[in-house]
Tab-separated table of C-alpha atoms in Angstrom:
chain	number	residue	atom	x	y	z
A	585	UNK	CA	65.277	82.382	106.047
A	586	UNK	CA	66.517	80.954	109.566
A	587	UNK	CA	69.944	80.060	110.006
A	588	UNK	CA	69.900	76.820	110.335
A	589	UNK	CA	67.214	76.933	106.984
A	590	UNK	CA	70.620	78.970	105.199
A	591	UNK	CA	72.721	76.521	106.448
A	592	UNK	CA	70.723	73.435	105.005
A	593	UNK	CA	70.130	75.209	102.109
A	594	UNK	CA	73.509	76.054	101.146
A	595	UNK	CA	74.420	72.337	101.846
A	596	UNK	CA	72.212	71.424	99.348
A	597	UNK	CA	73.169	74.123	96.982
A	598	UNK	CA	77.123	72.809	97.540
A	599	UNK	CA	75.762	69.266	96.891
A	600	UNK	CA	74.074	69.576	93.904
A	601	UNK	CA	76.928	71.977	92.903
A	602	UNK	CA	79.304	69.037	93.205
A	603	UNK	CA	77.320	66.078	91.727
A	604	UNK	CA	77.098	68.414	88.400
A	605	UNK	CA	80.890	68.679	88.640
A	606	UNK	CA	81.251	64.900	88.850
A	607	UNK	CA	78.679	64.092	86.408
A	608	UNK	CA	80.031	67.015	83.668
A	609	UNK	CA	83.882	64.795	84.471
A	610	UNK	CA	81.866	61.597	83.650
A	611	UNK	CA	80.615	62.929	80.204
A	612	UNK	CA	82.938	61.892	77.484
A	613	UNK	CA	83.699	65.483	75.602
A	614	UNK	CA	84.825	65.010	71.914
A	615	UNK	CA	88.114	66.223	71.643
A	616	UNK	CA	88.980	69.934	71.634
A	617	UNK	CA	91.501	71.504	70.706
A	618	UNK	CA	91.870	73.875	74.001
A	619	UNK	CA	92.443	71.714	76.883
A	620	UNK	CA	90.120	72.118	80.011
A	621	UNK	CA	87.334	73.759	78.136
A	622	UNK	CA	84.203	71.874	80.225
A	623	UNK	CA	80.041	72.803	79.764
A	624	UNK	CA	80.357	74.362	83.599
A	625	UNK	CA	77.252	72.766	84.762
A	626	UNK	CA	77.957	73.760	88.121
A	627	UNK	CA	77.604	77.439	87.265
A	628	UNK	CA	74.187	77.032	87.064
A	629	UNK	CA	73.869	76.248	91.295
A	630	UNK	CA	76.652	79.103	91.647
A	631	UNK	CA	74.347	81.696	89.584
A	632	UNK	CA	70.851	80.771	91.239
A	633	UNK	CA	72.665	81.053	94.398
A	634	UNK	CA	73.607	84.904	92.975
A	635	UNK	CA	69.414	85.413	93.220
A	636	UNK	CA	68.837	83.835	96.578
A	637	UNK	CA	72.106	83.985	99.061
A	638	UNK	CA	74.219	86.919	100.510
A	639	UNK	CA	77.818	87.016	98.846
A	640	UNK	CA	79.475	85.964	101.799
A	641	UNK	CA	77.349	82.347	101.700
A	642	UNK	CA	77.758	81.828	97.849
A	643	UNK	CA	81.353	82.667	98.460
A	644	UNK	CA	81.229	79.591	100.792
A	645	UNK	CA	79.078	77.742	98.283
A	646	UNK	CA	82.247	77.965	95.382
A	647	UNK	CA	84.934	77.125	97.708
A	648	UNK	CA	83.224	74.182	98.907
A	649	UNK	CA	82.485	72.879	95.792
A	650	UNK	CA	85.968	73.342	94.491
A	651	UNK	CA	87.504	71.545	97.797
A	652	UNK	CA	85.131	68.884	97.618
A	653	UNK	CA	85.711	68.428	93.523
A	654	UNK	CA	89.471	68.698	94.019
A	655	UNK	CA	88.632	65.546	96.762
A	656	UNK	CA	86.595	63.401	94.088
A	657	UNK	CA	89.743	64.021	91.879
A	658	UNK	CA	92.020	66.609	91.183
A	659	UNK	CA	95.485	68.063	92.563
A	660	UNK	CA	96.984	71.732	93.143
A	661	UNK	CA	96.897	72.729	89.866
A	662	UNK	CA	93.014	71.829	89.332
A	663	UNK	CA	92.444	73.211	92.755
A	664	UNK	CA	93.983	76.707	92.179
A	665	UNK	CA	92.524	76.756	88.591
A	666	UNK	CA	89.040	75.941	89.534
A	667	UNK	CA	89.013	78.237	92.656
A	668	UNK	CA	90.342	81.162	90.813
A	669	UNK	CA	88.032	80.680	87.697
A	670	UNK	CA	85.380	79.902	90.197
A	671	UNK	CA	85.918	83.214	92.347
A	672	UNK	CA	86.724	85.701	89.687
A	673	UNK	CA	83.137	84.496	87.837
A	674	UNK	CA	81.222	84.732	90.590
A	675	UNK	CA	82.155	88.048	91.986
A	676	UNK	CA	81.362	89.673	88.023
A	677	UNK	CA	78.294	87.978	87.911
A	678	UNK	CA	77.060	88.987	91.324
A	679	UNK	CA	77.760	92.015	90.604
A	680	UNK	CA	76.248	92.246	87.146
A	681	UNK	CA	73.122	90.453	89.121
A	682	UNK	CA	72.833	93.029	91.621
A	683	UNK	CA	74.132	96.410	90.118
A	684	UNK	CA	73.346	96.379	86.391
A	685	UNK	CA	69.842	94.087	86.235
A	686	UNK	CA	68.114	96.462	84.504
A	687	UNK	CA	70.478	96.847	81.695
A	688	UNK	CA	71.762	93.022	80.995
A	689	UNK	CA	70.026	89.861	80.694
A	690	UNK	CA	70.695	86.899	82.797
A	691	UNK	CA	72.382	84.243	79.777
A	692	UNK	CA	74.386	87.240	78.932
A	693	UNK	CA	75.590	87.877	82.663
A	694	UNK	CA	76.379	83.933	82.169
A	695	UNK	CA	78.352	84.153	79.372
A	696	UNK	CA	80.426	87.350	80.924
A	697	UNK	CA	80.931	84.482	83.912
A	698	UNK	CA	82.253	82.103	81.629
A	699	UNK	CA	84.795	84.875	80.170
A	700	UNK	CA	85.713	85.428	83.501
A	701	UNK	CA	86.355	81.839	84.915
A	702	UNK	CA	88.548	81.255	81.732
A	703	UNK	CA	90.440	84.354	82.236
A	704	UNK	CA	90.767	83.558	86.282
A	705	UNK	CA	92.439	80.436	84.715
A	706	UNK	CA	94.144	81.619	82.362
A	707	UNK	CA	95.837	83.844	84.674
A	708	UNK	CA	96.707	81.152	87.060
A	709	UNK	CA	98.284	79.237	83.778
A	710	UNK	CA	100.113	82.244	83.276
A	711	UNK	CA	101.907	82.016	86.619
A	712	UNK	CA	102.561	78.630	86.462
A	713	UNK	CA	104.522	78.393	83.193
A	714	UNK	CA	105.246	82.006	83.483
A	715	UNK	CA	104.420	83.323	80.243
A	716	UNK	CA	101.800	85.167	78.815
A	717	UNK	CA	102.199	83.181	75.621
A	718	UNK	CA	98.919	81.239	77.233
A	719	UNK	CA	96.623	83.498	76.463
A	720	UNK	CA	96.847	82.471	72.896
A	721	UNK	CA	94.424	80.025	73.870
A	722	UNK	CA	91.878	83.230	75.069
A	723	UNK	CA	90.178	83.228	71.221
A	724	UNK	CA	89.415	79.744	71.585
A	725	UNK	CA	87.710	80.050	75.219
A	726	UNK	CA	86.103	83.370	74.467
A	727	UNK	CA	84.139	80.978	71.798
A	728	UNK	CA	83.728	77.797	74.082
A	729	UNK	CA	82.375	80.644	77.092
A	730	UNK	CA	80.126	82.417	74.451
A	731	UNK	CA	78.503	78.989	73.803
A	732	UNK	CA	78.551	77.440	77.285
A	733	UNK	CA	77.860	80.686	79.213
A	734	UNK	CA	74.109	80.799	77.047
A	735	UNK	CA	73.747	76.948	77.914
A	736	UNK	CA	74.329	77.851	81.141
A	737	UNK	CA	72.239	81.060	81.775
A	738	UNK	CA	69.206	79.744	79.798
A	739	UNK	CA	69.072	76.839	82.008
A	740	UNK	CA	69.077	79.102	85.131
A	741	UNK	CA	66.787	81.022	83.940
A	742	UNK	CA	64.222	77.992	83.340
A	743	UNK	CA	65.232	77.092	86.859
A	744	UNK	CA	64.731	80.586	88.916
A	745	UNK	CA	61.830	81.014	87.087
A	746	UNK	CA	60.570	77.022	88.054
A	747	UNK	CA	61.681	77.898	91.759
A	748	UNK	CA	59.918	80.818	91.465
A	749	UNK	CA	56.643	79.888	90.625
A	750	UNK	CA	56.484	76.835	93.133
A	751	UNK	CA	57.465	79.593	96.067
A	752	UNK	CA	60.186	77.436	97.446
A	753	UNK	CA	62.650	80.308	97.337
A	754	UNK	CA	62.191	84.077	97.596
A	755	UNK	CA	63.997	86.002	94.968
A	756	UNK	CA	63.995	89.875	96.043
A	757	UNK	CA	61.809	92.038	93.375
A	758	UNK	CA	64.538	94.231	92.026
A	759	UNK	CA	66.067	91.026	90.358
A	760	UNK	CA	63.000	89.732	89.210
A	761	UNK	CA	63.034	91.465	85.664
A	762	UNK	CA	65.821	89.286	84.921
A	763	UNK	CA	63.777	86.558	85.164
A	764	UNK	CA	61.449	88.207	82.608
């Protein structure tokens, strides 16, 4: 892919990224007890981007989502818990993705992304009100990112394999048996 292809691409991939974000804040969520537990919708760009971009660009892609989703409505806080959740997800799943394919299956490697994001935010939480009494909440979002981690990776999965049968991305062969 061309640079200025990547770069077009990745705005796209930031873009969609975002109006997931905004439409997941527009759905009205029944009321848990756990605040912040969300679907994650976005995910789903930030792990197709895992099969198709070099870390450094999908890096890009989560920080610009977060900054632009902090921009349609957030402060600080939702900043640094978003970016944080965001990052620490992204780096376990990229490396599940590319360094233990042949072992673990894509909604799985979702659902350890979920864990992830809510421990990246949990930890952040922790700072804040310094105490670790927070992660009494972890049960509850180890439940929520079991459930929302399979939504998540089972859509991907309908999508890489959609993208991958209409050629409009190339997805290198050694990750292809995910997408079995």
């Amino acid at each position: 892919m061309s640079t200025a292809r990547r770069i077009v691409f990745l705005g796209i991939m930031i873009a969609l990224a975002l109006a997931l974000h905004v439409a997941e804040r527009a759905l009205p969520l029944p009321v848990l007890p756990v605040p912040g537990v969300k679907l994650g919708l976005a995910n789903i760009v930030t792990l197709t981007a895992i099969f198709i971009l070099p870390l450094p660009e999908i890096t890009l892609l989560v920080v610009g989502r977060t900054i632009l989703a902090t921009a349609f409505g957030g402060g600080l806080s939702s900043f640094l818990f978003s970016l944080t959740g965001g990052l620490f997800s992204m780096l376990v799943m990229y490396l599940l993705v590319h360094r233990a394919s042949n072992w673990v299956s894509l909604p799985a490697i979702s659902v350890v992304g979920a864990v992830f994001h809510n421990l990246g935010q949990l930890l952040v939480a922790a700072l804040i009100v310094r105490t670790l009494g927070i992660f009494l909440y972890l049960p509850l979002l180890l439940l929520s990112a079991g459930l929302t981690g399979l939504a998540v990776g089972f859509t991907t999965l309908v999508l890489l394999r959609s993208l991958l049968k209409t050629k409009m991305v190339t997805i290198p062969e050694h990750l292809r048996p995910l997408l079995a």
